Amino acid sequence: MSSAVDNEKILQFLPFSSVISSSFWHKLTQMKIDVYALNDEPVEITGYYTNQSISSRLPACLNVDYSSFENRQVSDAVGTNGILCQGLLQNTNTLEAFKDINKQTAINKCGEQIWNDILSGAALSNPSLLTRFLLLTFADLKKYQFYYWFAFPTLVFPSKILLNDDPKEVDKVLTKEELLQFQQAYDEFKSSYGQSAFVVEKNTELGYKCHPLKELANLKDIMWIGFCDPSSLPTNPGWPLRNLLALLAHHHKERLVGLSILCWRDGVRDGQRRVGSSLLIEIKDVVYPGETDSIPKCLGWEKNERGKLGARTVNLSNSMDPERLAESAV
Amino acid sequence: GVAEYLTPVLKDSKFKETGVLTPEEFVKAGDHLVHHCPTWQWSTGDESKIKPYLPKNKQFLLTRNVPCYKRCKQLEYTEQEKIVQPEDGEGGWVDTHPTNDNLTEGSGTAEMSNDEKSDSDEAEDMKNNLGNAMSELVLGDDDDDGEAAVMEDSDLEDEEDEAEVKPISDREHVALKTSESGGEIIQTRTYDLNITYDKYYQTPRLWVSGHDENRHPLSVDQMYEDVSQDHAKRTVTMESHPHIPGPPMASVHPCRHAEVMKFFIQTVTEGGRELGVHMYLIIFLKFVQAVIPTIEYDYTQNFTM
């Protein structure tokens, strides 16, 4: 990897890492037998990720489990720091069909949906439309073997974002008192809007105030654009920021250079809330793709254990095969 | 089971006398835990498995993606270890760090003290190392390289995405972590923990399910590596989860919970104070730590024995 060419600080994002509970496969098996049968059309499911502080140093997990098949609209199901996101599940009938699906076409379709939500402004009103996932599966029910491949579609727009400086932890920039004030403003916003991206305004009369993204055009004293960050890296934000920046680049291109982004990390450890490791990033310059009339390029298939683009497999015969279960129960 | 089905729901509080809970007390203690440790949340579970004696949206508690950086055998047990002995002298719980008399002493073991540095100290360490971490992309040598390669897709443009953070290998992480200089994502085992209300034993019951470094489900034998030797196979059993569909899940058997809890209540009472029932799960999580000492779930709060 040739980082730091000409000492450019290119903004890099931490991709999501998928985590599938065994209960997901159990429920998929049930759905395949009882509901989908031979229908392999994509169906809507949900997943979720969480805000975390850097002390965990965990990957940016995106979880699916048995409840992903339920129609969850509210984030009650995912706890205080959970963020619900929509995904498409395509379960094929054969391994061949799984392999034959054109992966680029499939992810482009998701990218197009996200881009349309950006163009229409729908994503300004509802930023959760920006963070979607695609899950291809094939369930070999005889062998309890499951093949799967996640994609976290992201638009390459702008094509490159350059930073002024290394990201800074918010507790190095704000005083304890200021951070507490901001935290209160954020909590207020969260309880009334529940959105995962927001505009932070600060002025002498009001102090800090968080607003929904769609109010961006009407606000004057903008301090930061914030988003709930699943990354626990001390230097890099997580994947959701990428499509958020595509949204901002389309609607508020003039504001992007010089804009400060707050990567909000709201973790708990030892019963103590930790928000101080949230990052502040300042955008120095932005490079746009050459052709501007088409849909931006879309990327985001998850890499396998070897760091290559490829599907993963999981074998659950130990926990699902009735014969083996009977043996181990003796 | 049938016994559970036939056991009537406990109506009156017997917490102080016997260390058991009514469903209402379980909810009260759960609310307290969620309030103080928001990594824990209430869950409804599978709609078809809802228990009528608990509120629909408060059927059980869960916390997900809890890191487990070490196996139990990597913990060095020392002579400081002592047994928390319930009165009848049978069994009991191994308290792995009796020198901590204050429950706010977070993450378990002395070896993990580097975890207790402040975020900002860590950030400094991390910054120093991230440069190195970013500049190399080391591939792990999986056993199933062959199969993985078959599933790789040559149609996709595998061009470098310069805006993506690249990981380094698992083994590198372990090395960095143990040398106290880890500055990047750690590929580690993680666990999902559930606390259900056990109607038969009238106590909370802990369930664990884990994923390995590549986020594949852990087998039972692998999970035993994260259960203290005194408890593996004796205290941890595989059973059907009361609220989640799927195969049997590992659970810390609740047959001694009430007894241990009673012991804690008495200790506090003898110290001239009173232990409120809302504290039940905080204490419960403290004592099950003896069973799963390396799973770093959140439970602490100011409370002195």
XYZ file of C-alpha atoms in Angstrom:
635
model
C 0.000 0.000 0.000
C 1.505 3.300 -1.021
C 0.117 5.573 1.642
C 1.103 9.178 2.058
C 2.019 9.891 -1.564
C 3.316 13.480 -1.644
C 2.427 13.614 2.037
C -1.234 13.737 1.164
C -3.470 12.737 4.013
C -6.170 10.740 2.263
C -9.241 10.109 4.382
C -9.600 6.337 4.843
C -12.604 4.553 6.250
C -12.818 1.366 8.303
C -15.131 -1.126 6.547
C -17.829 -2.995 8.426
C -17.162 -6.550 9.581
C -20.185 -8.807 9.383
C -21.189 -10.909 12.376
C -23.846 -13.563 11.908
C -25.374 -15.264 14.929
C -26.128 -18.980 14.654
C -29.753 -18.052 15.275
C -29.737 -16.235 11.907
C -28.913 -19.464 10.066
C -31.480 -21.355 12.078
C -34.163 -18.811 11.174
C -33.040 -18.709 7.528
C -33.400 -22.491 7.351
C -36.894 -22.176 8.773
C -37.826 -19.379 6.350
C -36.399 -21.288 3.390
C -38.531 -24.323 4.232
C -41.725 -22.590 5.382
C -41.847 -19.334 3.420
C -39.364 -18.809 0.587
C -39.358 -22.368 -0.819
C -37.830 -21.953 -4.280
C -38.327 -18.208 -4.429
C -34.918 -16.583 -4.595
C -36.030 -12.959 -4.971
C -34.284 -10.573 -2.567
C -36.152 -9.944 0.684
C -35.742 -7.078 3.124
C -34.041 -7.794 6.421
C -32.461 -5.633 9.109
C -29.114 -5.569 10.819
C -27.467 -3.277 13.247
C -24.198 -1.736 14.293
C -23.154 0.152 17.415
C -21.331 3.213 18.458
C -18.231 2.273 20.364
C -15.288 3.928 22.055
C -11.714 3.130 21.092
C -11.092 1.214 24.284
C -12.829 -1.833 22.762
C -10.577 -1.919 19.682
C -13.114 -4.254 18.123
C -13.909 -4.315 14.401
C -16.885 -2.224 13.259
C -19.375 -5.064 13.637
C -22.591 -5.244 11.692
C -24.788 -7.905 13.283
C -27.605 -9.995 11.941
C -29.524 -12.608 13.918
C -32.938 -14.320 14.065
C -34.671 -11.001 14.645
C -33.291 -9.618 11.352
C -36.242 -11.303 9.656
C -38.756 -9.395 11.730
C -39.993 -6.083 10.504
C -38.185 -3.812 12.913
C -38.833 -0.149 12.377
C -37.822 1.245 15.710
C -34.403 1.065 17.220
C -35.839 -0.151 20.553
C -34.736 -3.571 19.467
C -31.089 -2.618 19.284
C -30.474 -0.848 22.575
C -29.244 2.596 23.503
C -26.232 2.698 21.230
C -27.479 0.448 18.448
C -28.234 1.746 14.977
C -30.686 -0.198 12.885
C -30.006 -0.550 9.168
C -31.846 -2.017 6.228
C -30.494 -4.784 4.082
C -31.431 -7.099 1.251
C -31.102 -10.839 1.601
C -30.827 -12.941 -1.527
C -30.851 -16.653 -0.769
C -30.123 -18.754 -3.839
C -31.331 -22.299 -4.429
C -28.022 -23.712 -5.611
C -24.350 -23.063 -5.069
C -24.031 -22.468 -8.817
C -26.633 -19.723 -8.678
C -24.790 -18.215 -5.724
C -21.567 -18.134 -7.719
C -23.244 -16.990 -10.938
C -24.801 -13.845 -9.529
C -22.962 -10.935 -11.042
C -21.605 -9.307 -7.927
C -20.797 -5.989 -9.576
C -24.299 -5.676 -11.021
C -25.818 -6.603 -7.658
C -23.889 -3.979 -5.729
C -24.425 -1.366 -8.448
C -28.156 -1.823 -7.991
C -27.807 -1.019 -4.283
C -25.558 1.908 -5.122
C -28.190 3.236 -7.507
C -30.821 3.052 -4.795
C -28.595 4.987 -2.400
C -27.740 7.533 -5.099
C -31.438 8.033 -5.889
C -32.148 8.622 -2.202
C -29.371 11.206 -2.235
C -30.661 12.966 -5.367
C -34.269 13.046 -4.148
C -33.239 14.417 -0.769
C -34.833 11.442 0.981
C -31.489 10.659 2.622
C -31.288 14.205 4.018
C -34.520 13.573 5.903
C -33.578 10.013 6.788
C -29.808 9.414 6.863
C -30.280 5.727 7.718
C -31.060 5.202 4.006
C -27.348 5.732 3.375
C -26.156 2.702 5.339
C -27.493 -0.422 3.685
C -26.198 -3.898 3.221
C -26.611 -6.731 0.787
C -26.342 -10.360 1.851
C -26.040 -13.247 -0.571
C -26.552 -16.687 0.919
C -26.806 -20.278 -0.102
C -27.903 -22.804 2.513
C -26.860 -26.401 1.936
C -29.434 -27.801 4.330
C -28.297 -31.399 4.030
C -24.797 -30.608 5.192
C -25.663 -27.660 7.471
C -23.205 -25.698 5.368
C -23.900 -22.032 4.674
C -22.240 -19.851 2.055
C -22.516 -16.115 2.429
C -21.167 -12.831 1.244
C -21.941 -9.392 2.612
C -21.674 -6.116 0.756
C -21.732 -2.690 2.373
C -22.344 -0.512 -0.691
C -20.492 2.774 -0.734
C -20.415 5.404 -3.453
C -17.022 6.605 -4.605
C -18.101 10.223 -4.575
C -16.103 12.372 -4.027
C -13.341 10.169 -5.385
C -10.789 11.420 -2.890
C -10.938 13.426 0.320
C -7.841 15.059 1.707
C -7.376 16.068 5.311
C -5.669 19.074 6.808
C -4.268 17.233 9.735
C -4.495 13.951 11.586
C -7.853 13.420 13.284
C -8.012 14.699 16.853
C -9.821 13.255 19.814
C -12.616 15.547 20.865
C -11.438 15.619 24.475
C -8.183 17.194 23.283
C -10.111 19.986 21.591
C -12.943 20.651 24.039
C -12.770 21.214 27.765
C -14.528 18.731 30.014
C -17.266 21.253 30.564
C -17.751 21.840 26.822
C -17.806 18.125 26.102
C -20.474 17.620 28.734
C -22.526 20.442 27.238
C -22.231 18.905 23.804
C -23.147 15.486 25.146
C -26.341 16.926 26.616
C -27.182 18.566 23.293
C -26.596 15.260 21.516
C -28.741 13.304 23.983
C -31.544 15.794 23.467
C -31.284 15.411 19.695
C -31.159 11.657 19.921
C -34.228 11.365 22.080
C -36.274 13.591 19.774
C -34.984 12.508 16.342
C -33.115 9.244 16.858
C -31.051 9.819 13.719
C -27.504 8.642 13.192
C -26.237 11.840 11.511
C -26.692 15.434 12.619
C -25.531 19.026 12.321
C -23.883 20.627 15.337
C -24.472 24.320 15.798
C -22.747 26.438 18.374
C -23.356 30.031 19.238
C -22.951 32.241 22.250
C -26.636 32.290 23.185
C -27.570 28.641 22.805
C -24.279 26.856 23.321
C -24.322 23.549 21.483
C -27.345 22.362 19.604
C -27.785 19.348 17.325
C -30.103 19.541 14.327
C -31.309 17.060 11.730
C -29.295 17.080 8.487
C -32.125 18.515 6.435
C -31.839 21.798 8.337
C -28.269 22.259 7.205
C -29.160 24.809 4.527
C -30.822 27.123 7.087
C -28.157 27.068 9.765
C -25.482 29.685 10.245
C -23.183 28.779 13.090
C -22.298 25.295 11.955
C -19.527 23.767 13.958
C -19.495 20.154 12.828
C -21.400 17.522 10.922
C -21.663 14.528 13.237
C -22.421 10.873 12.718
C -22.560 7.786 14.944
C -19.278 6.030 14.329
C -18.895 2.239 14.569
C -15.106 2.495 14.187
C -12.857 2.114 17.219
C -9.697 3.180 15.387
C -7.965 6.215 16.865
C -7.259 7.566 13.383
C -10.055 6.538 11.040
C -13.811 6.873 10.856
C -16.126 4.010 9.966
C -17.842 3.160 6.686
C -21.130 5.087 7.216
C -19.312 8.410 6.798
C -18.525 7.617 3.164
C -22.073 7.769 1.853
C -22.822 10.640 4.219
C -20.055 12.624 2.519
C -21.518 11.672 -0.884
C -24.817 13.147 0.314
C -23.145 16.330 1.525
C -21.045 16.562 -1.657
C -24.197 16.486 -3.748
C -26.354 18.890 -1.721
C -23.795 21.134 -0.046
C -20.729 20.938 -2.253
C -19.686 24.474 -1.323
C -19.478 23.593 2.380
C -17.361 20.483 2.075
C -13.893 22.032 1.917
C -13.035 23.215 5.396
C -15.849 21.220 6.978
C -15.232 19.514 10.312
C -16.695 16.077 10.879
C -17.422 14.716 14.329
C -17.072 10.923 14.404
C -19.222 10.361 17.479
C -18.159 7.415 19.620
C -20.415 6.770 22.506
C -19.166 3.742 24.376
C -19.549 2.465 27.909
C -16.954 0.720 29.956
C -16.979 -0.137 33.646
C -20.368 1.513 33.797
C -18.851 4.810 32.654
C -19.872 6.557 29.464
C -16.830 7.272 27.251
C -17.258 9.860 24.529
C -13.854 11.564 24.710
C -12.302 9.419 22.001
C -14.756 10.708 19.390
C -12.729 12.039 16.461
C -12.697 15.401 14.765
C -11.653 15.452 11.117
C -11.137 18.550 9.020
C -11.532 18.316 5.270
C -8.830 20.163 3.361
C -9.674 19.336 -0.202
C -11.996 17.185 -2.267
C -11.432 15.510 -5.639
C -14.477 14.616 -7.739
C -14.741 11.877 -10.371
C -14.157 12.930 -13.983
C -17.575 12.065 -15.396
C -20.270 13.731 -13.379
C -23.369 12.811 -15.358
C -23.561 9.121 -14.444
C -24.109 7.278 -11.169
C -20.932 7.192 -9.060
C -19.004 3.960 -8.868
C -20.116 1.631 -6.089
C -17.833 -0.591 -3.970
C -18.161 -2.572 -0.791
C -18.078 -6.377 -1.063
C -16.637 -7.669 2.179
C -13.253 -9.341 2.038
C -12.854 -12.887 3.304
C -10.472 -14.189 5.980
C -7.624 -13.983 3.486
C -8.239 -10.323 2.756
C -9.547 -11.169 -0.727
C -12.896 -10.421 -2.284
C -14.741 -13.660 -1.760
C -17.587 -15.455 -0.051
C -17.279 -17.139 3.324
C -18.642 -20.414 4.542
C -19.776 -21.653 7.904
C -20.564 -25.220 8.872
C -23.039 -25.693 11.685
C -23.391 -29.467 11.589
C -22.026 -29.631 15.141
C -24.842 -27.534 16.501
C -27.658 -28.190 14.008
C -27.332 -31.799 12.900
C -29.766 -33.829 15.057
C -27.523 -36.903 14.836
C -24.466 -35.073 16.079
C -26.510 -33.333 18.755
C -27.748 -36.668 19.982
C -24.180 -37.976 20.141
C -22.879 -35.033 22.110
C -25.808 -35.189 24.503
C -24.816 -38.651 25.692
C -38.738 -28.708 30.713
C -41.779 -30.200 32.372
C -40.568 -29.225 35.825
C -40.280 -25.628 34.744
C -43.688 -25.745 33.112
C -45.251 -27.035 36.313
C -43.473 -24.635 38.616
C -45.831 -21.820 39.571
C -44.587 -18.282 38.957
C -43.050 -16.915 42.140
C -45.362 -14.237 43.485
C -43.961 -12.959 46.770
C -40.464 -11.696 47.303
C -38.194 -14.212 48.980
C -35.052 -12.391 47.936
C -33.716 -11.718 51.415
C -34.424 -15.146 52.846
C -33.377 -17.334 49.939
C -31.721 -15.213 47.241
C -34.397 -15.948 44.630
C -36.270 -13.434 42.468
C -39.836 -12.872 41.346
C -40.283 -11.917 37.676
C -41.118 -8.369 38.809
C -37.885 -8.203 40.779
C -35.989 -9.518 37.746
C -37.404 -6.662 35.663
C -36.533 -4.144 38.363
C -32.960 -5.418 38.574
C -32.756 -5.517 34.762
C -33.899 -1.909 34.470
C -31.218 -0.948 36.962
C -28.536 -2.789 34.979
C -29.601 -1.269 31.637
C -29.644 2.186 33.177
C -26.143 1.927 34.621
C -24.557 -0.249 31.967
C -26.246 0.648 28.663
C -24.277 -1.966 26.735
C -26.964 -4.223 28.217
C -30.412 -3.970 26.688
C -33.800 -5.585 27.049
C -34.992 -7.836 24.291
C -38.304 -9.313 23.220
C -36.850 -12.444 21.700
C -38.824 -14.659 19.382
C -42.480 -13.647 19.400
C -43.618 -17.245 19.684
C -41.613 -17.750 22.874
C -42.896 -14.822 24.910
C -43.363 -15.635 28.600
C -46.584 -14.214 29.998
C -45.097 -13.476 33.428
C -42.643 -10.923 31.955
C -43.407 -7.706 30.027
C -43.316 -8.323 26.257
C -40.411 -5.974 25.617
C -38.496 -7.070 28.712
C -38.226 -10.807 28.270
C -34.470 -11.062 28.683
C -31.305 -8.969 28.735
C -28.550 -9.051 26.179
C -25.188 -7.528 25.356
C -23.409 -8.236 22.103
C -19.916 -8.325 20.633
C -18.227 -8.469 24.007
C -14.473 -8.902 23.477
C -12.642 -11.890 24.888
C -8.965 -11.297 24.203
C -7.521 -14.265 26.102
C -8.214 -17.899 26.832
C -8.625 -18.939 30.477
C -5.429 -20.953 30.490
C -3.531 -17.757 29.677
C -4.618 -16.316 32.973
C -2.103 -16.966 35.675
C -3.875 -18.166 38.744
C -1.991 -17.229 41.856
C -2.076 -18.035 45.516
C -4.175 -14.910 45.965
C -7.048 -16.868 44.558
C -9.580 -17.795 47.157
C -12.846 -19.601 47.230
C -16.046 -17.759 47.938
C -17.647 -20.308 50.167
C -21.343 -20.511 50.723
C -22.248 -21.647 54.204
C -22.791 -25.311 53.511
C -19.232 -25.583 52.304
C -20.061 -27.411 49.102
C -18.797 -26.205 45.761
C -18.581 -22.462 45.827
C -17.210 -19.919 43.443
C -13.630 -19.157 42.740
C -13.009 -15.473 43.180
C -10.136 -14.820 40.818
C -9.194 -11.417 42.189
C -10.037 -11.229 45.855
C -7.652 -8.332 46.390
C -10.119 -6.052 44.644
C -12.484 -5.192 47.411
C -14.183 -2.577 45.340
C -16.338 -3.661 42.462
C -15.376 -0.683 40.357
C -12.096 -2.411 39.603
C -13.097 -3.176 36.066
C -11.712 -5.629 33.702
C -10.781 -8.653 35.635
C -7.133 -9.435 35.783
C -3.875 -7.799 36.591
C -2.468 -8.699 33.200
C -5.092 -6.565 31.617
C -4.127 -3.416 33.415
C -3.081 -1.852 30.144
C -6.740 -1.862 29.200
C -7.457 0.468 32.009
C -5.425 3.297 30.685
C -7.439 6.270 29.724
C -8.645 6.542 26.171
C -6.284 9.394 25.536
C -3.191 7.499 26.690
C -4.221 4.682 24.452
C -4.747 7.034 21.602
C -1.135 8.183 21.926
C 0.123 4.615 21.845
C -2.113 3.834 18.962
C -1.026 6.782 16.899
C 2.583 5.738 17.188
C 1.751 2.360 15.825
C -0.867 2.975 13.249
C 1.673 4.081 10.659
C 3.310 0.692 10.761
C 0.021 -1.094 10.884
C -1.326 0.686 7.837
C 1.709 0.202 5.697
C 1.630 -3.531 5.617
C -1.010 -5.939 4.606
C -0.171 -9.323 5.979
C -2.385 -12.220 5.115
C -3.327 -14.819 7.687
C -2.650 -18.404 6.764
C -5.979 -20.077 7.149
C -6.332 -23.813 7.021
C -9.069 -23.541 4.472
C -7.259 -21.367 1.981
C -8.153 -23.763 -0.779
C -11.863 -23.534 -0.204
C -11.752 -19.816 0.372
C -9.939 -19.346 -2.914
C -12.668 -21.229 -4.756
C -15.222 -18.808 -3.393
C -13.290 -15.756 -4.475
C -14.767 -13.864 -7.348
C -12.577 -13.068 -10.291
C -15.282 -11.008 -12.001
C -15.121 -8.239 -9.431
C -12.675 -5.502 -10.094
C -10.224 -5.995 -7.285
C -8.683 -2.621 -7.726
C -7.218 -0.899 -4.738
C -9.744 1.209 -2.884
C -7.478 3.878 -1.555
C -10.103 5.121 0.860
C -10.376 1.810 2.716
C -8.443 1.055 5.893
C -6.587 -2.220 5.393
C -6.346 -4.710 8.241
C -3.241 -6.527 9.331
C -3.160 -10.147 10.347
C -4.576 -11.608 13.511
C -1.230 -12.807 14.741
C 0.297 -9.398 14.364
C -2.482 -8.051 16.548
C -1.891 -10.561 19.265
C 1.790 -9.708 19.301
C 1.066 -6.012 19.452
C -1.549 -6.405 22.112
C 0.665 -8.383 24.426
C 3.492 -5.930 23.992
C 1.101 -3.211 25.128
C 1.426 -1.322 21.912
C -1.686 -2.323 19.977
C -2.923 0.597 17.945
C -5.451 -0.913 15.616
C -8.466 -3.135 15.388
C -7.968 -6.369 17.273
C -9.404 -9.443 15.623
C -10.533 -11.293 18.683
C -13.162 -13.661 19.981
C -16.412 -11.967 20.847
C -19.391 -13.154 22.833
C -23.074 -12.391 22.978
C -24.373 -12.706 26.530
C -28.002 -13.138 27.531
C -29.592 -13.102 30.962
C -32.946 -14.826 31.128
C -35.281 -15.387 34.049
C -35.278 -19.035 35.035
C -38.749 -19.847 36.234
C -37.748 -23.130 37.834
C -34.757 -21.869 39.821
C -36.296 -18.395 40.221
C -32.984 -16.738 39.459
C -31.315 -15.049 36.496
C -29.584 -17.395 34.084
C -26.633 -16.513 31.876
C -26.294 -17.710 28.266
C -23.220 -17.257 26.114
C -22.553 -17.689 22.416
C -19.264 -16.782 20.823
C -17.563 -15.996 17.541
C -13.922 -16.603 16.697
C -11.394 -14.113 15.298
C -12.884 -14.590 11.828
C -16.365 -14.171 13.290
C -17.347 -17.791 12.793
C -19.494 -19.343 15.546
C -17.429 -21.040 18.252
C -17.972 -24.708 18.954
C -18.807 -25.866 22.470
C -15.279 -27.133 23.009
C -13.837 -23.805 21.892
C -16.143 -21.976 24.284
C -14.959 -24.164 27.151
C -11.566 -22.476 26.683
C -13.216 -19.324 27.964
C -14.789 -20.973 30.987
C -12.698 -21.304 34.120
C -11.453 -24.853 34.627
C -13.381 -25.142 37.867
C -16.614 -24.628 36.016
C -16.245 -25.991 32.484
C -18.555 -28.949 31.952
C -19.636 -28.877 35.594
C -21.380 -25.522 35.666
C -21.782 -24.826 31.956
C -24.357 -26.880 30.090
C -25.915 -26.830 26.630
C -29.645 -26.225 26.605
C -32.403 -24.680 24.523
C -32.638 -20.943 24.994
C -36.077 -19.980 26.302
C -36.428 -16.960 23.971
C -34.201 -17.514 20.942
C -34.806 -20.071 18.207
C -31.950 -22.293 17.206
C -29.623 -24.953 18.437
C -28.808 -25.476 22.129
C -26.768 -22.686 23.656
C -24.180 -22.702 26.427
C -25.568 -21.635 29.777
C -24.224 -21.264 33.285
C -26.409 -23.631 35.202
C -28.461 -21.702 37.760
C -28.769 -24.405 40.425
C -26.423 -22.600 42.820
C -27.219 -18.994 41.975
C -29.715 -18.396 44.765
C -27.355 -19.845 47.321
C -24.436 -17.683 46.208
C -26.708 -14.681 46.135
C -27.889 -15.385 49.663
C -24.272 -15.511 50.719
C -23.670 -12.056 49.222
C -26.798 -10.659 50.877
C -25.668 -11.972 54.256
C -22.164 -10.560 53.837
C -23.591 -7.140 53.129
C -26.110 -7.383 55.948
C -23.412 -8.395 58.394
C -21.528 -5.296 57.278
C -24.446 -3.315 58.627
C -25.956 -2.378 55.278
C -28.859 -3.498 53.198
C -28.713 -4.961 49.718
C -31.578 -3.790 47.514
C -33.070 -6.268 45.076
C -32.365 -3.842 42.206
C -28.666 -4.628 42.721
C -29.211 -8.316 42.004
C -27.923 -8.414 38.427
C -24.914 -6.201 39.119
C -23.857 -8.681 41.784
C -24.876 -11.629 39.663
C -22.602 -10.429 36.860
C -19.827 -9.938 39.357
C -19.983 -13.500 40.573
C -20.419 -15.166 37.195
C -17.169 -13.473 36.264
C -15.516 -16.272 38.171
C -16.958 -18.647 35.577
C -16.041 -16.587 32.494
C -13.128 -14.457 33.716
C -11.833 -13.351 30.314
C -15.089 -12.215 28.709
C -15.002 -8.473 29.239
C -18.653 -7.617 29.609
C -19.647 -4.447 31.357
C -21.192 -4.654 34.796
C -19.423 -2.474 37.299
C -20.737 0.308 39.388
C -19.799 1.820 42.675
C -20.611 -0.811 45.180
C -18.458 -1.971 48.035
C -18.869 -5.294 49.746
